[in-house]
Amino acid sequence: MKKHWYDYLWILSSLYLILGFFNILFAWLGLLCFFIPLIIAAVRGTKGYCNRYCGRGQLFGLLGGRFGLSRKKDIPKWMKSKGFRYGFLIFFFAMFFVMLWNTYLVFAGAGELKQVVTLLWTFKLPWHWAYHGTLFHPGVAQFAFGFYSVMLTSTVLGLITMVLFKPRSWCVYCPMGTMTQLICRARNGKA
Amino acid sequence: MNTGKKRRQAVVEKKDCVACGCCVKVCPKEAITVIGGLFAQVDTDRCVGCGKCAKECPASVIEMREVTA
Ligand code: SF4
Ligand code: SF4
Ligand code: SF4
């Protein structure tokens, strides 16, 4: 179990979350953990991103494992069922499109920039301190607020299931993990 | 090699595996790999039955079983 450079990507993942407290525009960088897994799955037909590079998974592994912030219990059966995993994927994407729609409205001038981070799709946290204006269109900032909300929400959910179940329980229902597995299934032709 | 001895081995319930690779990271023998982003597979020649993968697996789909080797 030699350590590789990519075993330290959890540092970047933590940094990402921290930077969002200072300047929301950094949230755009999160698109990397959106496109890289998909590209690896589509081009190579593997879950290489999950298996090696994902800093978020590593972060949960570290906090729940090394730091012992996990009960290390089995995840309930229903949470690892296909129904829940696919259902959560669909829900996650539905919410993602709502976020994109709100961004579009700001770009189109039909909506106002809201300087809030929405946690768990419900709680609106004031986040104006992380916004110092943008050289670009306010829509660029709206997307940043929206995307950071997605990232923070999934981190919070991941932390909760980390504590309740095994450290990397999030990986069982992580939409990126489910989606890359689906792409691999389609590509490697196994029902 | 059939010694008639019983030993422990990791067995993956493939259909419930989420292919996250957590097991791969903890295996001291490089005996478990994720195949094509679909599921993990145990190399029965290499597996020493330590159970580390089973403990780590977030989906708890690895079982330790007695096998005759
Ligand atoms: S399942 Fe999600 S959190 Fe886990 S390693 Fe894959 S992308 Fe990262
Ligand atoms: S840790 Fe469990 S779910 Fe993840 S790849 Fe290994 S056997 Fe599959
Ligand atoms: S039981 Fe131990 S040696 Fe066997 S696959 Fe799991 S971690 Fe590797």
mmCIF file of C-alpha atoms and ligand atoms in Angstrom:
data_model
loop_
_atom_site.group_PDB
_atom_site.id
_atom_site.type_symbol
_atom_site.label_atom_id
_atom_site.label_comp_id
_atom_site.label_asym_id
_atom_site.label_seq_id
_atom_site.Cartn_x
_atom_site.Cartn_y
_atom_site.Cartn_z
ATOM 1 C CA MET A 1 0.000 0.000 0.000
ATOM 2 C CA LYS A 2 2.549 2.520 -1.202
ATOM 3 C CA LYS A 3 1.399 6.128 -1.050
ATOM 4 C CA HIS A 4 1.095 7.846 -4.395
ATOM 5 C CA TRP A 5 0.800 11.526 -5.230
ATOM 6 C CA TYR A 6 -2.896 11.025 -5.861
ATOM 7 C CA ASP A 7 -3.435 9.782 -2.330
ATOM 8 C CA TYR A 8 -3.103 13.376 -1.227
ATOM 9 C CA LEU A 9 -5.869 14.842 -3.349
ATOM 10 C CA TRP A 10 -7.996 15.107 -0.226
ATOM 11 C CA ILE A 11 -5.972 18.237 0.482
ATOM 12 C CA LEU A 12 -7.324 19.850 -2.682
ATOM 13 C CA SER A 13 -10.857 18.789 -1.804
ATOM 14 C CA SER A 14 -10.587 20.388 1.621
ATOM 15 C CA LEU A 15 -9.023 23.482 0.130
ATOM 16 C CA TYR A 16 -11.898 23.744 -2.296
ATOM 17 C CA LEU A 17 -14.448 23.802 0.506
ATOM 18 C CA ILE A 18 -12.424 26.361 2.439
ATOM 19 C CA LEU A 19 -11.894 28.667 -0.540
ATOM 20 C CA GLY A 20 -15.648 28.853 -0.996
ATOM 21 C CA PHE A 21 -15.827 30.680 2.302
ATOM 22 C CA PHE A 22 -13.517 33.391 0.985
ATOM 23 C CA ASN A 23 -14.402 33.785 -2.635
ATOM 24 C CA ILE A 24 -17.363 31.988 -4.075
ATOM 25 C CA LEU A 25 -15.987 32.165 -7.597
ATOM 26 C CA PHE A 26 -13.571 29.347 -6.737
ATOM 27 C CA ALA A 27 -16.630 27.103 -6.810
ATOM 28 C CA TRP A 28 -16.189 26.901 -10.573
ATOM 29 C CA LEU A 29 -13.179 24.636 -10.008
ATOM 30 C CA GLY A 30 -15.621 22.020 -8.768
ATOM 31 C CA LEU A 31 -16.534 21.333 -12.381
ATOM 32 C CA LEU A 32 -13.304 19.345 -12.509
ATOM 33 C CA CYS A 33 -14.719 16.705 -10.154
ATOM 34 C CA PHE A 34 -17.698 16.619 -12.416
ATOM 35 C CA PHE A 35 -16.077 16.209 -15.787
ATOM 36 C CA ILE A 36 -12.939 14.205 -14.962
ATOM 37 C CA PRO A 37 -14.844 11.160 -13.628
ATOM 38 C CA LEU A 38 -17.173 11.201 -16.625
ATOM 39 C CA ILE A 39 -14.325 11.510 -19.106
ATOM 40 C CA ILE A 40 -12.380 8.669 -17.480
ATOM 41 C CA ALA A 41 -15.488 6.470 -17.471
ATOM 42 C CA ALA A 42 -16.396 7.292 -21.065
ATOM 43 C CA VAL A 43 -12.887 7.046 -22.499
ATOM 44 C CA ARG A 44 -11.309 4.293 -20.436
ATOM 45 C CA GLY A 45 -14.394 2.474 -19.208
ATOM 46 C CA THR A 46 -13.249 2.441 -15.592
ATOM 47 C CA LYS A 47 -14.116 4.114 -12.344
ATOM 48 C CA GLY A 48 -10.530 5.314 -12.212
ATOM 49 C CA TYR A 49 -11.615 8.585 -10.683
ATOM 50 C CA CYS A 50 -13.271 6.897 -7.711
ATOM 51 C CA ASN A 51 -10.611 4.229 -7.449
ATOM 52 C CA ARG A 52 -7.689 6.643 -7.423
ATOM 53 C CA TYR A 53 -8.177 10.343 -7.607
ATOM 54 C CA CYS A 54 -11.312 11.363 -5.790
ATOM 55 C CA GLY A 55 -10.241 13.604 -2.928
ATOM 56 C CA ARG A 56 -13.665 13.664 -1.377
ATOM 57 C CA GLY A 57 -13.725 9.909 -0.906
ATOM 58 C CA GLN A 58 -10.221 10.130 0.562
ATOM 59 C CA LEU A 59 -11.312 12.866 2.936
ATOM 60 C CA PHE A 60 -14.157 10.741 4.281
ATOM 61 C CA GLY A 61 -11.815 7.766 4.517
ATOM 62 C CA LEU A 62 -9.372 9.827 6.525
ATOM 63 C CA LEU A 63 -11.850 11.488 8.871
ATOM 64 C CA GLY A 64 -13.853 8.321 9.436
ATOM 65 C CA GLY A 65 -10.865 5.983 9.462
ATOM 66 C CA ARG A 66 -7.740 7.604 10.854
ATOM 67 C CA PHE A 67 -9.630 10.124 12.934
ATOM 68 C CA GLY A 68 -12.233 7.610 14.012
ATOM 69 C CA LEU A 69 -15.254 9.799 13.299
ATOM 70 C CA SER A 70 -17.328 6.838 12.206
ATOM 71 C CA ARG A 71 -19.331 4.129 13.928
ATOM 72 C CA LYS A 72 -18.168 1.733 11.179
ATOM 73 C CA LYS A 73 -21.561 0.056 10.997
ATOM 74 C CA ASP A 74 -23.059 -1.557 7.917
ATOM 75 C CA ILE A 75 -25.059 0.779 5.737
ATOM 76 C CA PRO A 76 -28.787 -0.126 5.725
ATOM 77 C CA LYS A 77 -29.772 -2.450 2.898
ATOM 78 C CA TRP A 78 -32.121 0.015 1.233
ATOM 79 C CA MET A 79 -29.368 2.605 0.908
ATOM 80 C CA LYS A 80 -27.291 0.338 -1.269
ATOM 81 C CA SER A 81 -30.235 -0.852 -3.350
ATOM 82 C CA LYS A 82 -30.325 0.077 -7.010
ATOM 83 C CA GLY A 83 -33.659 1.798 -6.436
ATOM 84 C CA PHE A 84 -32.225 4.231 -3.916
ATOM 85 C CA ARG A 85 -28.979 4.803 -5.787
ATOM 86 C CA TYR A 86 -30.701 5.539 -9.081
ATOM 87 C CA GLY A 87 -33.446 7.482 -7.365
ATOM 88 C CA PHE A 88 -30.918 9.685 -5.616
ATOM 89 C CA LEU A 89 -29.054 10.191 -8.885
ATOM 90 C CA ILE A 90 -32.243 11.380 -10.575
ATOM 91 C CA PHE A 91 -33.180 13.628 -7.672
ATOM 92 C CA PHE A 92 -29.679 15.083 -7.584
ATOM 93 C CA PHE A 93 -29.789 15.882 -11.269
ATOM 94 C CA ALA A 94 -33.256 17.343 -11.081
ATOM 95 C CA MET A 95 -31.959 19.706 -8.408
ATOM 96 C CA PHE A 96 -28.903 20.386 -10.509
ATOM 97 C CA PHE A 97 -31.068 21.486 -13.425
ATOM 98 C CA VAL A 98 -33.093 23.758 -11.162
ATOM 99 C CA MET A 99 -29.780 25.325 -10.198
ATOM 100 C CA LEU A 100 -28.796 25.715 -13.859
ATOM 101 C CA TRP A 101 -32.186 27.234 -14.605
ATOM 102 C CA ASN A 102 -31.738 29.830 -11.851
ATOM 103 C CA THR A 103 -28.339 30.618 -13.277
ATOM 104 C CA TYR A 104 -29.862 31.018 -16.721
ATOM 105 C CA LEU A 105 -32.461 33.417 -15.357
ATOM 106 C CA VAL A 106 -29.731 35.630 -13.949
ATOM 107 C CA PHE A 107 -27.836 35.506 -17.230
ATOM 108 C CA ALA A 108 -30.997 36.396 -19.098
ATOM 109 C CA GLY A 109 -31.641 39.304 -16.777
ATOM 110 C CA ALA A 110 -34.893 37.763 -15.591
ATOM 111 C CA GLY A 111 -33.658 36.936 -12.109
ATOM 112 C CA GLU A 112 -31.525 38.589 -9.484
ATOM 113 C CA LEU A 113 -28.246 37.288 -8.149
ATOM 114 C CA LYS A 114 -28.888 35.668 -4.782
ATOM 115 C CA GLN A 115 -25.855 35.629 -2.541
ATOM 116 C CA VAL A 116 -26.876 32.535 -0.644
ATOM 117 C CA VAL A 117 -25.675 28.962 -0.365
ATOM 118 C CA THR A 118 -28.564 26.521 -0.202
ATOM 119 C CA LEU A 119 -27.864 23.589 2.065
ATOM 120 C CA LEU A 120 -29.716 20.296 1.586
ATOM 121 C CA TRP A 121 -31.878 22.018 -1.067
ATOM 122 C CA THR A 122 -33.740 23.779 1.726
ATOM 123 C CA PHE A 123 -31.745 25.963 4.058
ATOM 124 C CA LYS A 124 -30.595 29.265 2.645
ATOM 125 C CA LEU A 125 -27.403 30.398 4.297
ATOM 126 C CA PRO A 126 -26.328 34.012 3.801
ATOM 127 C CA TRP A 127 -22.993 33.917 2.010
ATOM 128 C CA HIS A 128 -22.466 37.513 0.890
ATOM 129 C CA TRP A 129 -19.056 37.731 2.572
ATOM 130 C CA ALA A 130 -17.618 35.463 -0.097
ATOM 131 C CA TYR A 131 -18.724 37.688 -2.933
ATOM 132 C CA HIS A 132 -16.670 40.683 -3.914
ATOM 133 C CA GLY A 133 -18.192 41.416 -7.281
ATOM 134 C CA THR A 134 -17.131 39.846 -10.512
ATOM 135 C CA LEU A 135 -15.490 41.064 -13.682
ATOM 136 C CA PHE A 136 -17.937 38.851 -15.485
ATOM 137 C CA HIS A 137 -21.710 38.734 -15.621
ATOM 138 C CA PRO A 138 -23.543 38.236 -12.277
ATOM 139 C CA GLY A 139 -24.711 34.944 -13.757
ATOM 140 C CA VAL A 140 -21.163 33.670 -13.358
ATOM 141 C CA ALA A 141 -21.471 34.312 -9.635
ATOM 142 C CA GLN A 142 -24.941 32.780 -9.520
ATOM 143 C CA PHE A 143 -23.564 29.555 -10.938
ATOM 144 C CA ALA A 144 -20.771 29.644 -8.363
ATOM 145 C CA PHE A 145 -23.236 29.993 -5.502
ATOM 146 C CA GLY A 146 -25.357 27.210 -6.952
ATOM 147 C CA PHE A 147 -22.481 24.855 -7.587
ATOM 148 C CA TYR A 148 -20.967 25.440 -4.188
ATOM 149 C CA SER A 149 -24.366 24.639 -2.686
ATOM 150 C CA VAL A 150 -24.294 21.289 -4.465
ATOM 151 C CA MET A 151 -20.781 20.556 -3.233
ATOM 152 C CA LEU A 152 -21.454 21.609 0.339
ATOM 153 C CA THR A 153 -24.723 19.686 0.468
ATOM 154 C CA SER A 154 -23.093 16.491 -0.729
ATOM 155 C CA THR A 155 -20.261 16.972 1.737
ATOM 156 C CA VAL A 156 -22.684 17.381 4.620
ATOM 157 C CA LEU A 157 -24.656 14.287 3.574
ATOM 158 C CA GLY A 158 -21.394 12.400 3.192
ATOM 159 C CA LEU A 159 -20.255 13.467 6.652
ATOM 160 C CA ILE A 160 -23.531 12.364 8.218
ATOM 161 C CA THR A 161 -23.407 8.906 6.649
ATOM 162 C CA MET A 162 -19.699 8.719 7.441
ATOM 163 C CA VAL A 163 -20.478 9.120 11.133
ATOM 164 C CA LEU A 164 -23.476 6.778 11.091
ATOM 165 C CA PHE A 165 -22.072 4.017 8.907
ATOM 166 C CA LYS A 166 -18.701 3.292 7.328
ATOM 167 C CA PRO A 167 -16.291 6.155 6.550
ATOM 168 C CA ARG A 168 -16.900 6.157 2.820
ATOM 169 C CA SER A 169 -20.635 5.393 2.906
ATOM 170 C CA TRP A 170 -21.170 8.394 0.645
ATOM 171 C CA CYS A 171 -19.522 6.408 -2.145
ATOM 172 C CA VAL A 172 -22.437 3.982 -2.085
ATOM 173 C CA TYR A 173 -24.956 6.601 -3.213
ATOM 174 C CA CYS A 174 -22.686 9.325 -4.607
ATOM 175 C CA PRO A 175 -24.300 10.445 -7.885
ATOM 176 C CA MET A 176 -20.930 10.662 -9.619
ATOM 177 C CA GLY A 177 -20.061 7.171 -8.482
ATOM 178 C CA THR A 178 -23.400 5.786 -9.625
ATOM 179 C CA MET A 179 -23.229 7.578 -12.924
ATOM 180 C CA THR A 180 -19.685 6.490 -13.743
ATOM 181 C CA GLN A 181 -20.647 2.907 -12.904
ATOM 182 C CA LEU A 182 -23.610 3.193 -15.265
ATOM 183 C CA ILE A 183 -21.377 4.531 -18.025
ATOM 184 C CA CYS A 184 -18.965 1.644 -17.470
ATOM 185 C CA ARG A 185 -21.865 -0.782 -17.610
ATOM 186 C CA ALA A 186 -23.082 0.647 -20.895
ATOM 187 C CA ARG A 187 -19.576 0.687 -22.289
ATOM 188 C CA ASN A 188 -18.366 -2.668 -21.077
ATOM 189 C CA GLY A 189 -21.662 -4.256 -21.998
ATOM 190 C CA LYS A 190 -22.659 -6.111 -18.897
ATOM 191 C CA ALA A 191 -26.239 -6.040 -17.727
ATOM 192 C CA MET B 1 -2.306 -26.683 -4.651
ATOM 193 C CA ASN B 2 -4.858 -28.691 -2.724
ATOM 194 C CA THR B 3 -3.771 -29.175 0.832
ATOM 195 C CA GLY B 4 -7.204 -29.941 2.192
ATOM 196 C CA LYS B 5 -6.653 -27.152 4.713
ATOM 197 C CA LYS B 6 -9.334 -24.630 5.409
ATOM 198 C CA ARG B 7 -8.511 -20.998 4.953
ATOM 199 C CA ARG B 8 -10.347 -17.729 4.889
ATOM 200 C CA GLN B 9 -10.959 -15.844 1.689
ATOM 201 C CA ALA B 10 -12.725 -12.667 0.702
ATOM 202 C CA VAL B 11 -15.782 -13.153 -1.497
ATOM 203 C CA VAL B 12 -17.458 -10.182 -3.217
ATOM 204 C CA GLU B 13 -21.201 -10.051 -3.802
ATOM 205 C CA LYS B 14 -20.682 -8.579 -7.257
ATOM 206 C CA LYS B 15 -24.184 -7.449 -8.030
ATOM 207 C CA ASP B 16 -24.233 -5.083 -5.048
ATOM 208 C CA CYS B 17 -20.679 -3.813 -5.451
ATOM 209 C CA VAL B 18 -20.484 -0.084 -6.218
ATOM 210 C CA ALA B 19 -16.942 -0.347 -7.632
ATOM 211 C CA CYS B 20 -15.620 2.412 -5.400
ATOM 212 C CA GLY B 21 -12.272 0.706 -4.924
ATOM 213 C CA CYS B 22 -12.016 1.226 -1.157
ATOM 214 C CA CYS B 23 -11.141 -2.445 -0.807
ATOM 215 C CA VAL B 24 -8.285 -2.131 -3.310
ATOM 216 C CA LYS B 25 -6.722 0.655 -1.285
ATOM 217 C CA VAL B 26 -6.504 -1.350 1.924
ATOM 218 C CA CYS B 27 -5.515 -4.765 0.604
ATOM 219 C CA PRO B 28 -1.944 -5.513 1.697
ATOM 220 C CA LYS B 29 -1.536 -8.180 -0.980
ATOM 221 C CA GLU B 30 -2.924 -6.403 -4.029
ATOM 222 C CA ALA B 31 -5.317 -9.307 -4.206
ATOM 223 C CA ILE B 32 -8.441 -7.359 -5.076
ATOM 224 C CA THR B 33 -9.073 -5.231 -8.150
ATOM 225 C CA VAL B 34 -12.006 -3.376 -9.659
ATOM 226 C CA ILE B 35 -12.876 -4.778 -13.063
ATOM 227 C CA GLY B 36 -14.069 -2.361 -15.730
ATOM 228 C CA GLY B 37 -15.655 0.017 -13.248
ATOM 229 C CA LEU B 38 -18.292 -2.595 -12.456
ATOM 230 C CA PHE B 39 -17.275 -4.724 -9.482
ATOM 231 C CA ALA B 40 -14.343 -5.889 -7.399
ATOM 232 C CA GLN B 41 -12.765 -9.271 -7.960
ATOM 233 C CA VAL B 42 -10.575 -11.270 -5.598
ATOM 234 C CA ASP B 43 -7.486 -13.094 -6.800
ATOM 235 C CA THR B 44 -7.886 -16.252 -4.744
ATOM 236 C CA ASP B 45 -4.213 -17.141 -5.076
ATOM 237 C CA ARG B 46 -3.128 -13.914 -3.501
ATOM 238 C CA CYS B 47 -5.822 -13.324 -0.902
ATOM 239 C CA VAL B 48 -4.601 -14.186 2.578
ATOM 240 C CA GLY B 49 -7.977 -13.713 4.208
ATOM 241 C CA CYS B 50 -6.982 -10.816 6.424
ATOM 242 C CA GLY B 51 -10.447 -9.293 6.181
ATOM 243 C CA LYS B 52 -9.258 -5.710 5.779
ATOM 244 C CA CYS B 53 -11.262 -5.210 2.584
ATOM 245 C CA ALA B 54 -14.451 -6.520 4.178
ATOM 246 C CA LYS B 55 -14.068 -4.086 7.059
ATOM 247 C CA GLU B 56 -13.467 -1.161 4.738
ATOM 248 C CA CYS B 57 -16.145 -1.838 2.115
ATOM 249 C CA PRO B 58 -18.738 0.949 2.526
ATOM 250 C CA ALA B 59 -21.438 -1.191 0.947
ATOM 251 C CA SER B 60 -20.515 -4.202 3.104
ATOM 252 C CA VAL B 61 -20.625 -6.561 0.139
ATOM 253 C CA ILE B 62 -17.481 -8.525 0.977
ATOM 254 C CA GLU B 63 -17.885 -11.648 3.025
ATOM 255 C CA MET B 64 -15.101 -13.692 4.585
ATOM 256 C CA ARG B 65 -15.640 -17.350 3.877
ATOM 257 C CA GLU B 66 -13.906 -20.566 4.806
ATOM 258 C CA VAL B 67 -12.744 -22.378 1.719
ATOM 259 C CA THR B 68 -10.791 -25.556 1.266
ATOM 260 C CA ALA B 69 -7.587 -24.826 -0.548
HETATM 261 S S1 SF4 C 1 -18.239 7.506 -5.302
HETATM 262 FE FE1 SF4 C 1 -18.196 9.754 -5.321
HETATM 263 S S2 SF4 C 1 -17.139 10.363 -3.463
HETATM 264 FE FE2 SF4 C 1 -16.755 8.174 -3.758
HETATM 265 S S3 SF4 C 1 -14.837 8.087 -4.832
HETATM 266 FE FE3 SF4 C 1 -16.423 8.104 -6.406
HETATM 267 S S4 SF4 C 1 -16.770 10.245 -6.951
HETATM 268 FE FE4 SF4 C 1 -15.603 10.181 -5.046
HETATM 269 S S1 SF4 C 2 -15.108 -1.633 -1.327
HETATM 270 FE FE1 SF4 C 2 -16.926 -2.935 -1.568
HETATM 271 S S2 SF4 C 2 -18.285 -1.788 -2.940
HETATM 272 FE FE2 SF4 C 2 -16.253 -0.852 -3.087
HETATM 273 S S3 SF4 C 2 -15.292 -1.883 -4.847
HETATM 274 FE FE3 SF4 C 2 -14.672 -3.016 -3.009
HETATM 275 S S4 SF4 C 2 -16.212 -4.649 -2.845
HETATM 276 FE FE4 SF4 C 2 -17.058 -3.134 -4.231
HETATM 277 S S1 SF4 C 3 -9.022 -10.483 2.711
HETATM 278 FE FE1 SF4 C 3 -7.125 -9.276 2.887
HETATM 279 S S2 SF4 C 3 -5.783 -10.187 1.328
HETATM 280 FE FE2 SF4 C 3 -7.846 -10.902 0.864
HETATM 281 S S3 SF4 C 3 -8.571 -9.432 -0.658
HETATM 282 FE FE3 SF4 C 3 -9.265 -8.711 1.365
HETATM 283 S S4 SF4 C 3 -7.691 -7.280 2.031
HETATM 284 FE FE4 SF4 C 3 -6.815 -8.470 0.352
#
